[in-house]
Tab-separated table of C-alpha atoms in Angstrom:
chain	number	residue	atom	x	y	z
A	1	MET	CA	-71.951	13.350	-35.626
A	2	SER	CA	-69.710	11.021	-37.625
A	3	LEU	CA	-66.831	12.497	-39.629
A	4	TRP	CA	-68.186	10.759	-42.727
A	5	GLU	CA	-71.319	12.937	-42.682
A	6	TYR	CA	-69.152	15.876	-43.814
A	7	ALA	CA	-68.609	13.893	-47.008
A	8	ASN	CA	-72.340	13.895	-47.724
A	9	PRO	CA	-72.623	16.037	-50.916
A	10	LYS	CA	-75.212	18.420	-49.454
A	11	ARG	CA	-73.296	18.875	-46.217
A	12	PHE	CA	-70.008	19.193	-48.141
A	13	MET	CA	-71.482	22.045	-50.229
A	14	SER	CA	-72.702	23.850	-47.121
A	15	TRP	CA	-69.462	23.688	-45.063
A	16	THR	CA	-67.165	24.462	-47.986
A	17	ALA	CA	-69.047	27.593	-49.130
A	18	PRO	CA	-67.834	29.843	-46.265
A	19	VAL	CA	-64.378	28.175	-46.127
A	20	LEU	CA	-63.577	28.770	-49.808
A	21	PRO	CA	-63.020	32.582	-49.805
A	22	TRP	CA	-60.818	32.286	-46.684
A	23	ALA	CA	-58.768	29.512	-48.260
A	24	PHE	CA	-58.209	31.505	-51.463
A	25	GLY	CA	-57.490	34.702	-49.489
A	26	LEU	CA	-54.934	33.040	-47.212
A	27	ALA	CA	-53.350	31.189	-50.153
A	28	GLY	CA	-52.972	34.453	-52.085
A	29	LEU	CA	-51.542	36.245	-49.056
A	30	CYS	CA	-48.940	33.536	-48.290
A	31	LEU	CA	-48.009	33.053	-51.935
A	32	VAL	CA	-47.624	36.748	-52.750
A	33	THR	CA	-45.717	37.489	-49.526
A	34	GLY	CA	-43.454	34.429	-49.874
A	35	LEU	CA	-42.622	35.058	-53.526
A	36	ILE	CA	-42.077	38.822	-53.130
A	37	TRP	CA	-39.909	38.225	-50.049
A	38	GLY	CA	-37.917	35.543	-51.828
A	39	PHE	CA	-37.548	37.383	-55.132
A	40	PHE	CA	-36.857	40.920	-53.922
A	41	PHE	CA	-35.436	40.632	-50.418
A	42	THR	CA	-33.119	37.622	-50.285
A	43	PRO	CA	-29.455	37.588	-51.349
A	44	ASP	CA	-27.919	35.536	-54.133
A	45	ASP	CA	-26.331	32.219	-53.228
A	46	TYR	CA	-22.529	32.213	-53.374
A	47	ARG	CA	-22.496	29.285	-55.810
A	48	GLN	CA	-25.896	29.391	-57.562
A	49	GLY	CA	-26.073	33.163	-57.925
A	50	SER	CA	-29.587	34.529	-58.488
A	51	THR	CA	-30.914	31.140	-59.698
A	52	VAL	CA	-31.434	30.304	-56.009
A	53	LYS	CA	-34.623	32.401	-56.283
A	54	ILE	CA	-36.159	29.573	-58.340
A	55	ILE	CA	-36.264	27.503	-55.116
A	56	TYR	CA	-39.398	29.414	-53.987
A	57	LEU	CA	-41.300	27.938	-56.939
A	58	HIS	CA	-39.548	24.622	-57.532
A	59	VAL	CA	-39.551	23.134	-54.021
A	60	PRO	CA	-43.200	23.968	-53.112
A	61	SER	CA	-44.529	22.802	-56.498
A	62	ALA	CA	-42.538	19.543	-56.357
A	63	LEU	CA	-43.759	18.950	-52.810
A	64	MET	CA	-47.372	19.515	-53.848
A	65	ALA	CA	-47.044	17.416	-57.010
A	66	ILE	CA	-46.255	14.389	-54.825
A	67	ASN	CA	-48.646	15.276	-51.988
A	68	ALA	CA	-51.515	15.803	-54.440
A	69	TRP	CA	-51.064	12.240	-55.671
A	70	ILE	CA	-50.939	10.944	-52.079
A	71	MET	CA	-54.172	12.851	-51.351
A	72	MET	CA	-55.711	11.265	-54.469
A	73	LEU	CA	-54.564	7.854	-53.223
A	74	VAL	CA	-56.252	8.351	-49.835
A	75	ALA	CA	-59.457	9.593	-51.492
A	76	SER	CA	-59.373	6.658	-53.932
A	77	LEU	CA	-58.966	4.150	-51.104
A	78	ILE	CA	-61.911	5.742	-49.276
A	79	TRP	CA	-63.957	5.372	-52.470
A	80	LEU	CA	-62.966	1.717	-52.908
A	81	VAL	CA	-63.670	0.818	-49.270
A	82	ARG	CA	-66.609	3.040	-48.288
A	83	ARG	CA	-68.064	4.117	-51.685
A	84	HIS	CA	-68.256	7.811	-50.718
A	85	HIS	CA	-68.941	9.660	-53.959
A	86	VAL	CA	-67.440	12.928	-52.720
A	87	SER	CA	-64.085	11.215	-52.102
A	88	ALA	CA	-63.978	9.923	-55.690
A	89	LEU	CA	-64.894	13.395	-56.961
A	90	ALA	CA	-62.241	15.009	-54.742
A	91	ALA	CA	-59.598	12.698	-56.248
A	92	LYS	CA	-60.796	13.613	-59.739
A	93	ALA	CA	-60.773	17.318	-58.795
A	94	ALA	CA	-57.207	17.158	-57.465
A	95	ALA	CA	-55.648	15.686	-60.621
A	96	PRO	CA	-55.555	18.860	-62.801
A	97	VAL	CA	-54.112	20.806	-59.866
A	98	GLY	CA	-51.518	18.090	-59.254
A	99	ILE	CA	-50.453	17.952	-62.893
A	100	THR	CA	-50.037	21.749	-62.903
A	101	MET	CA	-47.755	21.481	-59.861
A	102	THR	CA	-45.800	18.670	-61.564
A	103	LEU	CA	-45.392	20.744	-64.717
A	104	ILE	CA	-44.168	23.767	-62.716
A	105	ALA	CA	-41.653	21.549	-60.867
A	106	LEU	CA	-40.391	19.964	-64.101
A	107	MET	CA	-40.099	23.271	-65.975
A	108	THR	CA	-38.505	25.306	-63.194
A	109	GLY	CA	-36.117	22.405	-62.560
A	110	ALA	CA	-35.118	22.314	-66.226
A	111	ILE	CA	-34.674	26.099	-66.375
A	112	TRP	CA	-32.481	25.966	-63.239
A	113	GLY	CA	-30.600	22.892	-64.505
A	114	GLN	CA	-29.269	24.501	-67.696
A	115	PRO	CA	-26.995	27.085	-66.007
A	116	MET	CA	-26.182	24.901	-62.956
A	117	TRP	CA	-25.765	21.416	-64.460
A	118	GLY	CA	-25.162	22.448	-68.056
A	119	THR	CA	-28.250	20.600	-69.273
A	120	TYR	CA	-32.025	21.023	-69.177
A	121	TRP	CA	-32.585	17.327	-68.596
A	122	ALA	CA	-30.784	14.240	-67.339
A	123	TRP	CA	-32.127	10.709	-66.878
A	124	ASP	CA	-31.497	11.004	-63.170
A	125	PRO	CA	-33.650	8.822	-60.814
A	126	ARG	CA	-35.596	11.722	-59.319
A	127	LEU	CA	-36.154	13.529	-62.623
A	128	THR	CA	-37.202	10.336	-64.376
A	129	SER	CA	-39.616	9.273	-61.629
A	130	PHE	CA	-41.094	12.785	-61.721
A	131	LEU	CA	-41.594	12.557	-65.482
A	132	ILE	CA	-43.341	9.188	-65.020
A	133	LEU	CA	-45.532	10.760	-62.318
A	134	PHE	CA	-46.480	13.473	-64.843
A	135	LEU	CA	-47.456	10.751	-67.347
A	136	PHE	CA	-49.515	8.994	-64.656
A	137	TYR	CA	-51.399	12.249	-64.024
A	138	LEU	CA	-52.136	12.466	-67.774
A	139	GLY	CA	-53.301	8.851	-67.864
A	140	TYR	CA	-55.453	9.311	-64.769
A	141	MET	CA	-57.238	12.338	-66.249
A	142	ALA	CA	-57.646	10.616	-69.623
A	143	LEU	CA	-59.197	7.563	-67.934
A	144	TRP	CA	-61.767	9.710	-66.107
A	145	ALA	CA	-62.625	11.397	-69.420
A	146	ALA	CA	-62.837	8.142	-71.371
A	147	ILE	CA	-65.424	6.297	-69.257
A	148	ASP	CA	-69.063	7.366	-69.234
A	149	ASP	CA	-70.238	5.548	-66.135
A	150	PRO	CA	-68.950	7.602	-63.171
A	151	ASP	CA	-68.749	4.659	-60.715
A	152	THR	CA	-66.772	2.514	-63.163
A	153	ALA	CA	-64.502	5.494	-63.886
A	154	ALA	CA	-63.960	6.000	-60.149
A	155	ASP	CA	-63.132	2.286	-59.684
A	156	LEU	CA	-60.620	2.123	-62.542
A	157	THR	CA	-58.944	5.461	-61.767
A	158	SER	CA	-58.589	4.385	-58.117
A	159	VAL	CA	-56.661	1.301	-59.216
A	160	LEU	CA	-54.499	3.428	-61.537
A	161	CYS	CA	-53.882	5.826	-58.648
A	162	MET	CA	-52.615	2.975	-56.459
A	163	VAL	CA	-50.182	1.887	-59.195
A	164	GLY	CA	-48.985	5.470	-59.747
A	165	SER	CA	-48.329	5.870	-56.022
A	166	VAL	CA	-45.172	3.792	-56.485
A	167	PHE	CA	-43.767	6.610	-58.648
A	168	ALA	CA	-45.038	9.336	-56.316
A	169	LEU	CA	-43.105	7.687	-53.474
A	170	LEU	CA	-40.096	7.064	-55.736
A	171	SER	CA	-40.113	10.771	-56.651
A	172	ARG	CA	-39.931	11.645	-52.976
A	173	TYR	CA	-37.338	9.147	-51.809
A	174	ALA	CA	-35.244	8.563	-54.945
A	175	VAL	CA	-32.597	11.057	-53.771
A	176	ASN	CA	-32.230	9.152	-50.496
A	177	PHE	CA	-31.661	5.633	-51.741
A	178	TRP	CA	-30.081	6.182	-55.164
A	179	ASN	CA	-26.754	7.896	-54.710
A	180	GLN	CA	-26.411	8.606	-58.388
A	181	GLY	CA	-27.645	11.225	-60.801
A	182	LEU	CA	-27.443	14.990	-60.755
A	183	HIS	CA	-30.255	15.934	-58.385
A	184	GLN	CA	-29.002	17.004	-54.958
A	185	GLY	CA	-30.480	15.741	-51.690
A	186	ALA	CA	-33.735	17.043	-50.217
A	187	SER	CA	-33.730	20.834	-49.703
A	188	LEU	CA	-35.833	20.478	-46.572
A	189	SER	CA	-35.384	17.918	-43.846
A	190	LEU	CA	-36.404	17.407	-40.246
A	191	ASP	CA	-32.684	17.283	-39.535
A	192	LYS	CA	-32.046	21.024	-39.189
A	193	GLU	CA	-28.384	20.839	-40.202
A	194	GLU	CA	-29.294	19.758	-43.708
A	195	ASN	CA	-31.749	22.563	-44.386
A	196	VAL	CA	-31.105	25.636	-46.477
A	197	ALA	CA	-29.891	28.769	-44.664
A	198	ASP	CA	-32.516	30.693	-42.652
A	199	VAL	CA	-32.410	33.651	-45.016
A	200	PHE	CA	-33.805	31.403	-47.763
A	201	PHE	CA	-35.740	29.063	-45.466
A	202	GLN	CA	-38.238	31.596	-44.056
A	203	PRO	CA	-39.655	32.878	-47.383
A	204	LEU	CA	-39.538	29.292	-48.656
A	205	LEU	CA	-41.772	28.138	-45.782
A	206	LEU	CA	-44.229	30.928	-46.572
A	207	SER	CA	-44.230	29.999	-50.225
A	208	ILE	CA	-44.839	26.330	-49.331
A	209	ALA	CA	-47.776	27.392	-47.127
A	210	GLY	CA	-49.135	29.364	-50.101
A	211	PHE	CA	-48.914	26.366	-52.434
A	212	VAL	CA	-50.535	24.047	-49.847
A	213	LEU	CA	-53.410	26.489	-49.247
A	214	LEU	CA	-53.858	27.115	-52.972
A	215	PHE	CA	-54.052	23.361	-53.575
A	216	PHE	CA	-56.618	23.008	-50.766
A	217	ALA	CA	-58.724	25.912	-52.096
A	218	LEU	CA	-58.602	24.662	-55.697
A	219	VAL	CA	-59.547	21.101	-54.721
A	220	LEU	CA	-62.520	22.409	-52.701
A	221	LEU	CA	-63.636	24.614	-55.605
A	222	ARG	CA	-63.217	21.852	-58.181
A	223	THR	CA	-64.939	19.230	-55.986
A	224	ARG	CA	-67.922	21.580	-55.629
A	225	THR	CA	-67.948	21.920	-59.429
A	226	GLU	CA	-67.879	18.116	-59.829
A	227	ILE	CA	-70.789	17.721	-57.388
A	228	ARG	CA	-72.815	20.311	-59.324
A	229	SER	CA	-71.933	18.625	-62.595
A	230	ARG	CA	-73.108	15.260	-61.208
A	231	ARG	CA	-76.386	16.866	-60.059
A	232	VAL	CA	-76.941	18.496	-63.491
A	233	ARG	CA	-76.398	15.117	-65.137
A	234	ALA	CA	-78.916	13.454	-62.790
A	235	LEU	CA	-81.537	16.154	-63.475
A	236	GLN	CA	-81.002	15.887	-67.236
A	237	MET	CA	-81.433	12.103	-67.114
A	238	ARG	CA	-84.638	12.538	-65.095
A	239	GLU	CA	-85.893	15.093	-67.657
A	240	SER	CA	-85.150	12.821	-70.601
A	241	ARG	CA	-87.027	9.917	-68.961
A	242	SER	CA	-90.184	11.954	-68.248
E	1	MET	CA	-36.807	47.973	-57.140
E	2	ILE	CA	-36.036	44.983	-59.409
E	3	PRO	CA	-33.070	43.127	-57.893
E	4	ASP	CA	-29.919	42.722	-59.944
E	5	LEU	CA	-30.172	39.121	-61.164
E	6	GLY	CA	-26.811	39.234	-62.918
E	7	LYS	CA	-26.060	36.779	-65.702
E	8	TYR	CA	-28.960	34.480	-64.745
E	9	ALA	CA	-31.695	37.116	-65.168
E	10	ALA	CA	-33.230	35.340	-68.183
E	11	GLU	CA	-33.460	31.964	-66.397
E	12	VAL	CA	-34.946	33.403	-63.194
E	13	GLY	CA	-37.391	35.599	-65.126
E	14	LEU	CA	-38.473	32.677	-67.316
E	15	ALA	CA	-39.001	30.374	-64.310
E	16	TYR	CA	-41.219	32.955	-62.592
E	17	ALA	CA	-43.139	33.774	-65.791
E	18	VAL	CA	-43.850	30.118	-66.632
E	19	SER	CA	-44.923	29.287	-63.069
E	20	LEU	CA	-47.181	32.308	-62.649
E	21	VAL	CA	-48.833	31.679	-66.029
E	22	LEU	CA	-49.501	28.027	-65.109
E	23	LEU	CA	-50.864	28.971	-61.669
E	24	ALA	CA	-53.085	31.663	-63.199
E	25	ALA	CA	-54.296	29.166	-65.819
E	26	ILE	CA	-55.370	26.505	-63.288
E	27	VAL	CA	-57.080	29.109	-61.068
E	28	GLY	CA	-58.808	30.727	-64.066
E	29	LEU	CA	-59.930	27.415	-65.583
E	30	SER	CA	-61.226	26.124	-62.245
E	31	TRP	CA	-63.137	29.339	-61.671
E	32	ARG	CA	-64.606	29.309	-65.191
E	33	GLN	CA	-65.758	25.680	-64.882
E	34	SER	CA	-67.307	26.505	-61.509
E	35	VAL	CA	-69.295	29.420	-62.969
E	36	ILE	CA	-70.457	27.317	-65.954
E	37	GLN	CA	-71.639	24.397	-63.775
E	38	ARG	CA	-73.374	26.704	-61.317
E	39	ALA	CA	-75.325	28.312	-64.198
E	40	ALA	CA	-76.147	24.881	-65.667
E	41	LEU	CA	-77.418	23.630	-62.291
E	42	ASP	CA	-79.531	26.777	-61.744
E	43	ALA	CA	-81.075	26.322	-65.209
E	44	ALA	CA	-81.754	22.597	-64.673
E	45	GLU	CA	-83.361	23.212	-61.272
E	46	ALA	CA	-85.461	26.053	-62.687
E	47	ARG	CA	-86.758	23.689	-65.399
E	48	LYS	CA	-87.475	21.010	-62.795
E	49	ASN	CA	-89.364	23.429	-60.528
E	50	GLY	CA	-91.412	25.053	-63.079
């Protein structure tokens, strides 16, 4: 069977139904364990004091804010190339989750920034590109809401998503190629020497797993809702014609 | 049980409160929309079938 058949709405509804409770359960388990471990059982940092505990929220949410947009980009490209309705609906479903992650990253960053940098906000490359990404999320959701025809909405939002991807990538790599601004380098890297100490790293990994699983579970749930909504609309149109 | 957060207790507490409220809001809203659409689909299919 082709992979694309899983994107058939009926088949999508049937395979996601048993997966959903497991995804939410695992997300809850990882998130609760990671946050409790990080909050209650890790020491303060010698320079940041207890504000280091904000890392367990800020890093995973920032990571997911960018990855959610990348997922939307892939789904949008699939829609543009193959016209799979479920992929367009999955992109639409991911946007409110992505904007929530972006908002958490922006707010926790600002709250951490005041005691550490002496300011809630600075027009630093990473912060600014993140704010623009937030505005792109708003625009993307507004565009879906503003257009009645679902296929036209999917086409236009896909194009917007491609444009916004520039800022999603800028948000990720700004700290690497702009050596200016307040934001420090990436907290996590494949180069082990640059990573945070193990005592912070282990609960952070668990918290990241929780955010990834929660995003996955929410996108599945919301895509199922979008498919149902599309079906209700089709039935109502059929009723009004007869 | 609550760790001593020292002089940054307000900032750490606020960051956790804001994040947990936002996470609860997106989960709650998604769940509510799911329940509403499921009921709407059941009603529409019931009308169609009979």
